[in-house]
Amino acid sequence: MGIKKLEFLLGRRRLSKLKPILALALARLSVLRSHHQLRTGQARDQVANLLQLGHLDRALLRAEQVIKEQSTVEAFEILSHYCHLLTERIGLLQEHKECPEELREATSSLIFTSSRCAVELPELAKVSAIFSNKYGKEFASAAVELRNRCRVNPELIQKLSTRSPSLEVKQRTTKEIAAERGIDLEFVEASDPAEALEVKLFDEGAMEKQPETMHVRREEANSDEIFSAEYEDVVTAAKDAYEAAAFAAAAARVAVKLCRSQSEANASYRPEEI
């Protein structure tokens, strides 16, 4: 038996294990997608609650979680499509030594995701190993490292990115949630770009019904009770605390610089003696 024929038969044997692994991956993706959809809804509720309490800065932080959770849901939908596609085309994969062109995006995208979501999707590591053994380590490395012409889905790369969303995106998401809940929200950029954004938040319906109660709730409510109701896990609460502390520290540094500049200006000014 020739070496090429032996390699071909070994490749077919490896791919015979691919179908049950893809089935397990699809089942896990379905569960995870539901879990992240639930977390998306919870995060959106938290954004709305924070807006009603007047905590816009915290609402923007929570909007980032909404964006990430929703992106994860959409990424898992793309992966489910690829798993279904490869399951249906197992025969095509077995017939060719090289990866068929029409399946390169699916195979490369699953390999790329296996390097990003190994904890949540352990089955993809096995899928990646099967493709690496059949098509070579260079084929797998190109997808993991996102080399030129790797054919990994660009949308999937964006959905799985760990980069924080821009302020503009967070504001747009916050405004969408506010509109859904009947909260009037307006972001007004300050004339000085170095200054923070001025924000006007109006909930006219609530203010008409309970003007004094709303004021007391915002100014005098017990913060521990509010935060305990808002957070369900320690990691999320700690993350927000860290980001809030970093923002406060940056503001304090700016305040010190402004204070020093003003003091120096006052010291340099000496009125003429009469």
GROMACS .gro file of C-alpha atoms in nm:
model
  274
    1MET     CA    1   0.000   0.000   0.000
    2GLY     CA    2   0.143   0.337  -0.103
    3ILE     CA    3   0.216   0.612   0.148
    4LYS     CA    4  -0.031   0.852  -0.012
    5LYS     CA    5  -0.309   0.597  -0.002
    6LEU     CA    6  -0.231   0.520   0.363
    7GLU     CA    7  -0.242   0.889   0.451
    8PHE     CA    8  -0.575   0.919   0.268
    9LEU     CA    9  -0.725   0.628   0.464
   10LEU     CA   10  -0.596   0.767   0.793
   11GLY     CA   11  -0.751   1.101   0.706
   12ARG     CA   12  -1.087   0.935   0.641
   13ARG     CA   13  -1.060   0.752   0.973
   14ARG     CA   14  -0.996   1.077   1.161
   15LEU     CA   15  -1.289   1.248   0.990
   16SER     CA   16  -1.517   0.961   1.091
   17LYS     CA   17  -1.483   1.093   1.447
   18LEU     CA   18  -1.569   1.446   1.340
   19LYS     CA   19  -1.946   1.404   1.308
   20PRO     CA   20  -2.019   1.298   1.670
   21ILE     CA   21  -1.788   1.572   1.800
   22LEU     CA   22  -1.971   1.832   1.594
   23ALA     CA   23  -2.300   1.701   1.733
   24LEU     CA   24  -2.171   1.754   2.089
   25ALA     CA   25  -2.049   2.101   1.993
   26LEU     CA   26  -2.393   2.191   1.855
   27ALA     CA   27  -2.563   2.076   2.175
   28ARG     CA   28  -2.326   2.282   2.388
   29LEU     CA   29  -2.363   2.586   2.163
   30SER     CA   30  -2.741   2.570   2.203
   31VAL     CA   31  -2.713   2.568   2.584
   32LEU     CA   32  -2.451   2.843   2.591
   33ARG     CA   33  -2.648   3.059   2.351
   34SER     CA   34  -2.952   3.043   2.580
   35HIS     CA   35  -2.734   3.123   2.881
   36HIS     CA   36  -2.579   3.430   2.720
   37GLN     CA   37  -2.918   3.547   2.592
   38LEU     CA   38  -3.044   3.537   2.951
   39ARG     CA   39  -2.742   3.734   3.069
   40THR     CA   40  -2.799   3.987   2.791
   41GLY     CA   41  -3.155   4.045   2.910
   42GLN     CA   42  -3.043   4.080   3.271
   43ALA     CA   43  -2.774   4.331   3.175
   44ARG     CA   44  -3.026   4.536   2.974
   45ASP     CA   45  -3.258   4.545   3.276
   46GLN     CA   46  -2.970   4.666   3.491
   47VAL     CA   47  -2.890   4.945   3.242
   48ALA     CA   48  -3.255   5.059   3.253
   49ASN     CA   49  -3.261   5.050   3.636
   50LEU     CA   50  -2.941   5.254   3.659
   51LEU     CA   51  -3.077   5.513   3.418
   52GLN     CA   52  -3.392   5.547   3.623
   53LEU     CA   53  -3.176   5.604   3.932
   54GLY     CA   54  -2.972   5.867   3.747
   55HIS     CA   55  -2.648   5.664   3.748
   56LEU     CA   56  -2.556   5.724   3.384
   57ASP     CA   57  -2.184   5.650   3.428
   58ARG     CA   58  -2.265   5.309   3.572
   59ALA     CA   59  -2.527   5.251   3.303
   60LEU     CA   60  -2.259   5.302   3.036
   61LEU     CA   61  -2.037   5.047   3.210
   62ARG     CA   62  -2.320   4.797   3.219
   63ALA     CA   63  -2.394   4.868   2.852
   64GLU     CA   64  -2.050   4.727   2.774
   65GLN     CA   65  -2.160   4.394   2.922
   66VAL     CA   66  -2.478   4.406   2.712
   67ILE     CA   67  -2.267   4.451   2.398
   68LYS     CA   68  -2.027   4.168   2.486
   69GLU     CA   69  -2.302   3.924   2.579
   70GLN     CA   70  -2.497   4.000   2.261
   71SER     CA   71  -2.180   3.962   2.051
   72THR     CA   72  -2.118   3.622   2.210
   73VAL     CA   73  -2.472   3.511   2.125
   74GLU     CA   74  -2.426   3.618   1.763
   75ALA     CA   75  -2.084   3.448   1.744
   76PHE     CA   76  -2.232   3.121   1.869
   77GLU     CA   77  -2.503   3.144   1.605
   78ILE     CA   78  -2.235   3.168   1.336
   79LEU     CA   79  -2.049   2.870   1.485
   80SER     CA   80  -2.368   2.664   1.494
   81HIS     CA   81  -2.416   2.730   1.123
   82TYR     CA   82  -2.060   2.611   1.049
   83CYS     CA   83  -2.105   2.296   1.258
   84HIS     CA   84  -2.426   2.212   1.069
   85LEU     CA   85  -2.255   2.280   0.737
   86LEU     CA   86  -1.955   2.055   0.810
   87THR     CA   87  -2.181   1.781   0.943
   88GLU     CA   88  -2.369   1.780   0.613
   89ARG     CA   89  -2.047   1.789   0.407
   90ILE     CA   90  -1.843   1.520   0.584
   91GLY     CA   91  -1.836   1.321   0.261
   92LEU     CA   92  -1.685   1.614   0.071
   93LEU     CA   93  -1.413   1.652   0.335
   94GLN     CA   94  -1.331   1.281   0.312
   95GLU     CA   95  -1.303   1.285  -0.067
   96HIS     CA   96  -1.034   1.556  -0.081
   97LYS     CA   97  -0.686   1.561   0.062
   98GLU     CA   98  -0.688   1.941   0.075
   99CYS     CA   99  -0.966   2.137   0.239
  100PRO     CA  100  -1.236   2.214  -0.022
  101GLU     CA  101  -1.252   2.583  -0.101
  102GLU     CA  102  -1.622   2.612  -0.013
  103LEU     CA  103  -1.549   2.475   0.337
  104ARG     CA  104  -1.233   2.667   0.415
  105GLU     CA  105  -1.418   2.948   0.594
  106ALA     CA  106  -1.606   2.704   0.816
  107THR     CA  107  -1.301   2.493   0.906
  108SER     CA  108  -1.071   2.793   0.960
  109SER     CA  109  -1.332   2.973   1.171
  110LEU     CA  110  -1.380   2.672   1.400
  111ILE     CA  111  -1.003   2.637   1.441
  112PHE     CA  112  -0.973   3.008   1.525
  113THR     CA  113  -1.257   2.987   1.778
  114SER     CA  114  -1.102   2.684   1.946
  115SER     CA  115  -0.807   2.903   2.046
  116ARG     CA  116  -1.038   3.173   2.189
  117CYS     CA  117  -1.316   2.970   2.356
  118ALA     CA  118  -1.141   2.655   2.477
  119VAL     CA  119  -1.308   2.670   2.818
  120GLU     CA  120  -1.666   2.716   2.699
  121LEU     CA  121  -1.631   2.501   2.387
  122PRO     CA  122  -1.385   2.214   2.456
  123GLU     CA  123  -1.522   2.013   2.161
  124LEU     CA  124  -1.374   2.266   1.920
  125ALA     CA  125  -1.024   2.178   2.040
  126LYS     CA  126  -1.086   1.822   1.917
  127VAL     CA  127  -1.226   1.954   1.589
  128SER     CA  128  -0.917   2.172   1.548
  129ALA     CA  129  -0.689   1.875   1.614
  130ILE     CA  130  -0.866   1.666   1.349
  131PHE     CA  131  -0.831   1.939   1.087
  132SER     CA  132  -0.470   2.003   1.188
  133ASN     CA  133  -0.383   1.635   1.143
  134LYS     CA  134  -0.559   1.615   0.807
  135TYR     CA  135  -0.460   1.947   0.650
  136GLY     CA  136  -0.134   2.018   0.830
  137LYS     CA  137  -0.021   2.235   1.120
  138GLU     CA  138   0.039   2.533   0.891
  139PHE     CA  139  -0.328   2.529   0.792
  140ALA     CA  140  -0.431   2.543   1.159
  141SER     CA  141  -0.166   2.800   1.255
  142ALA     CA  142  -0.277   3.035   0.977
  143ALA     CA  143  -0.629   3.039   1.120
  144VAL     CA  144  -0.521   3.080   1.483
  145GLU     CA  145  -0.277   3.360   1.399
  146LEU     CA  146  -0.513   3.524   1.148
  147ARG     CA  147  -0.260   3.529   0.868
  148ASN     CA  148  -0.340   3.665   0.523
  149ARG     CA  149  -0.597   3.458   0.335
  150CYS     CA  150  -0.670   3.247   0.641
  151ARG     CA  151  -1.042   3.269   0.548
  152VAL     CA  152  -1.161   3.315   0.907
  153ASN     CA  153  -1.496   3.495   0.911
  154PRO     CA  154  -1.422   3.866   0.984
  155GLU     CA  155  -1.756   3.906   1.163
  156LEU     CA  156  -1.670   3.619   1.393
  157ILE     CA  157  -1.333   3.780   1.471
  158GLN     CA  158  -1.510   4.101   1.566
  159LYS     CA  159  -1.772   3.923   1.780
  160LEU     CA  160  -1.506   3.733   1.976
  161SER     CA  161  -1.275   4.032   2.019
  162THR     CA  162  -1.173   4.115   2.377
  163ARG     CA  163  -1.135   4.483   2.290
  164SER     CA  164  -1.368   4.712   2.483
  165PRO     CA  165  -1.639   4.875   2.272
  166SER     CA  166  -1.600   5.245   2.196
  167LEU     CA  167  -1.782   5.513   2.392
  168GLU     CA  168  -1.997   5.583   2.087
  169VAL     CA  169  -2.113   5.221   2.071
  170LYS     CA  170  -2.188   5.213   2.444
  171GLN     CA  171  -2.386   5.535   2.417
  172ARG     CA  172  -2.585   5.403   2.123
  173THR     CA  173  -2.669   5.085   2.312
  174THR     CA  174  -2.766   5.283   2.622
  175LYS     CA  175  -2.993   5.508   2.415
  176GLU     CA  176  -3.160   5.206   2.257
  177ILE     CA  177  -3.236   5.057   2.597
  178ALA     CA  178  -3.359   5.394   2.725
  179ALA     CA  179  -3.593   5.427   2.428
  180GLU     CA  180  -3.733   5.079   2.488
  181ARG     CA  181  -3.812   5.167   2.851
  182GLY     CA  182  -3.955   5.512   2.778
  183ILE     CA  183  -3.662   5.701   2.930
  184ASP     CA  184  -3.557   6.021   2.753
  185LEU     CA  185  -3.180   6.022   2.727
  186GLU     CA  186  -2.962   6.280   2.559
  187PHE     CA  187  -2.583   6.292   2.529
  188VAL     CA  188  -2.439   6.640   2.468
  189GLU     CA  189  -2.072   6.675   2.391
  190ALA     CA  190  -1.894   6.954   2.575
  191SER     CA  191  -1.733   7.231   2.372
  192ASP     CA  192  -1.397   7.145   2.525
  193PRO     CA  193  -1.301   6.792   2.411
  194ALA     CA  194  -1.096   6.747   2.729
  195GLU     CA  195  -1.408   6.784   2.939
  196ALA     CA  196  -1.640   6.495   3.015
  197LEU     CA  197  -1.964   6.462   2.822
  198GLU     CA  198  -2.250   6.660   2.965
  199VAL     CA  199  -2.551   6.441   3.009
  200LYS     CA  200  -2.914   6.531   3.036
  201LEU     CA  201  -3.138   6.262   3.164
  202PHE     CA  202  -3.511   6.322   3.186
  203ASP     CA  203  -3.775   6.077   3.291
  204GLU     CA  204  -4.066   6.313   3.271
  205GLY     CA  205  -4.333   6.054   3.340
  206ALA     CA  206  -4.168   5.941   3.662
  207MET     CA  207  -4.089   6.296   3.771
  208GLU     CA  208  -4.450   6.404   3.728
  209LYS     CA  209  -4.575   6.116   3.938
  210GLN     CA  210  -4.313   6.124   4.215
  211PRO     CA  211  -4.094   6.435   4.193
  212GLU     CA  212  -3.993   6.437   4.557
  213THR     CA  213  -3.969   6.061   4.588
  214MET     CA  214  -3.738   6.041   4.289
  215HIS     CA  215  -3.511   6.304   4.440
  216VAL     CA  216  -3.492   6.124   4.774
  217ARG     CA  217  -3.432   5.794   4.602
  218ARG     CA  218  -3.140   5.930   4.406
  219GLU     CA  219  -2.975   6.123   4.686
  220GLU     CA  220  -3.054   5.928   5.000
  221ALA     CA  221  -3.106   5.565   4.898
  222ASN     CA  222  -2.885   5.312   5.068
  223SER     CA  223  -2.609   5.235   4.816
  224ASP     CA  224  -2.541   4.888   4.956
  225GLU     CA  225  -2.901   4.784   4.894
  226ILE     CA  226  -2.895   4.922   4.538
  227PHE     CA  227  -2.570   4.747   4.449
  228SER     CA  228  -2.669   4.417   4.609
  229ALA     CA  229  -2.985   4.414   4.399
  230GLU     CA  230  -2.793   4.507   4.086
  231TYR     CA  231  -2.515   4.248   4.099
  232GLU     CA  232  -2.549   3.873   4.094
  233ASP     CA  233  -2.181   3.772   4.101
  234VAL     CA  234  -1.859   3.893   4.261
  235VAL     CA  235  -1.659   3.914   3.939
  236THR     CA  236  -1.892   4.165   3.773
  237ALA     CA  237  -1.912   4.381   4.086
  238ALA     CA  238  -1.534   4.379   4.128
  239LYS     CA  239  -1.482   4.472   3.763
  240ASP     CA  240  -1.713   4.772   3.789
  241ALA     CA  241  -1.549   4.877   4.116
  242TYR     CA  242  -1.208   4.867   3.952
  243GLU     CA  243  -1.323   5.070   3.651
  244ALA     CA  244  -1.495   5.325   3.872
  245ALA     CA  245  -1.185   5.359   4.089
  246ALA     CA  246  -0.966   5.407   3.782
  247PHE     CA  247  -1.199   5.680   3.653
  248ALA     CA  248  -1.196   5.853   3.993
  249ALA     CA  249  -0.818   5.838   4.012
  250ALA     CA  250  -0.785   5.991   3.664
  251ALA     CA  251  -1.025   6.271   3.759
  252ALA     CA  252  -0.829   6.338   4.076
  253ARG     CA  253  -0.504   6.369   3.882
  254VAL     CA  254  -0.664   6.619   3.645
  255ALA     CA  255  -0.796   6.818   3.942
  256VAL     CA  256  -0.448   6.834   4.098
  257LYS     CA  257  -0.295   6.954   3.772
  258LEU     CA  258  -0.560   7.223   3.731
  259CYS     CA  259  -0.512   7.333   4.092
  260ARG     CA  260  -0.134   7.363   4.044
  261SER     CA  261  -0.177   7.555   3.720
  262GLN     CA  262  -0.414   7.801   3.887
  263SER     CA  263  -0.181   7.844   4.184
  264GLU     CA  264   0.114   7.914   3.955
  265ALA     CA  265  -0.091   8.166   3.760
  266ASN     CA  266  -0.192   8.347   4.079
  267ALA     CA  267   0.166   8.355   4.202
  268SER     CA  268   0.298   8.499   3.877
  269TYR     CA  269   0.044   8.784   3.884
  270ARG     CA  270   0.175   9.087   4.077
  271PRO     CA  271  -0.021   9.414   4.054
  272GLU     CA  272   0.185   9.730   4.011
  273GLU     CA  273   0.269   9.909   4.333
  274ILE     CA  274   0.120  10.256   4.371
   0.00000   0.00000   0.00000
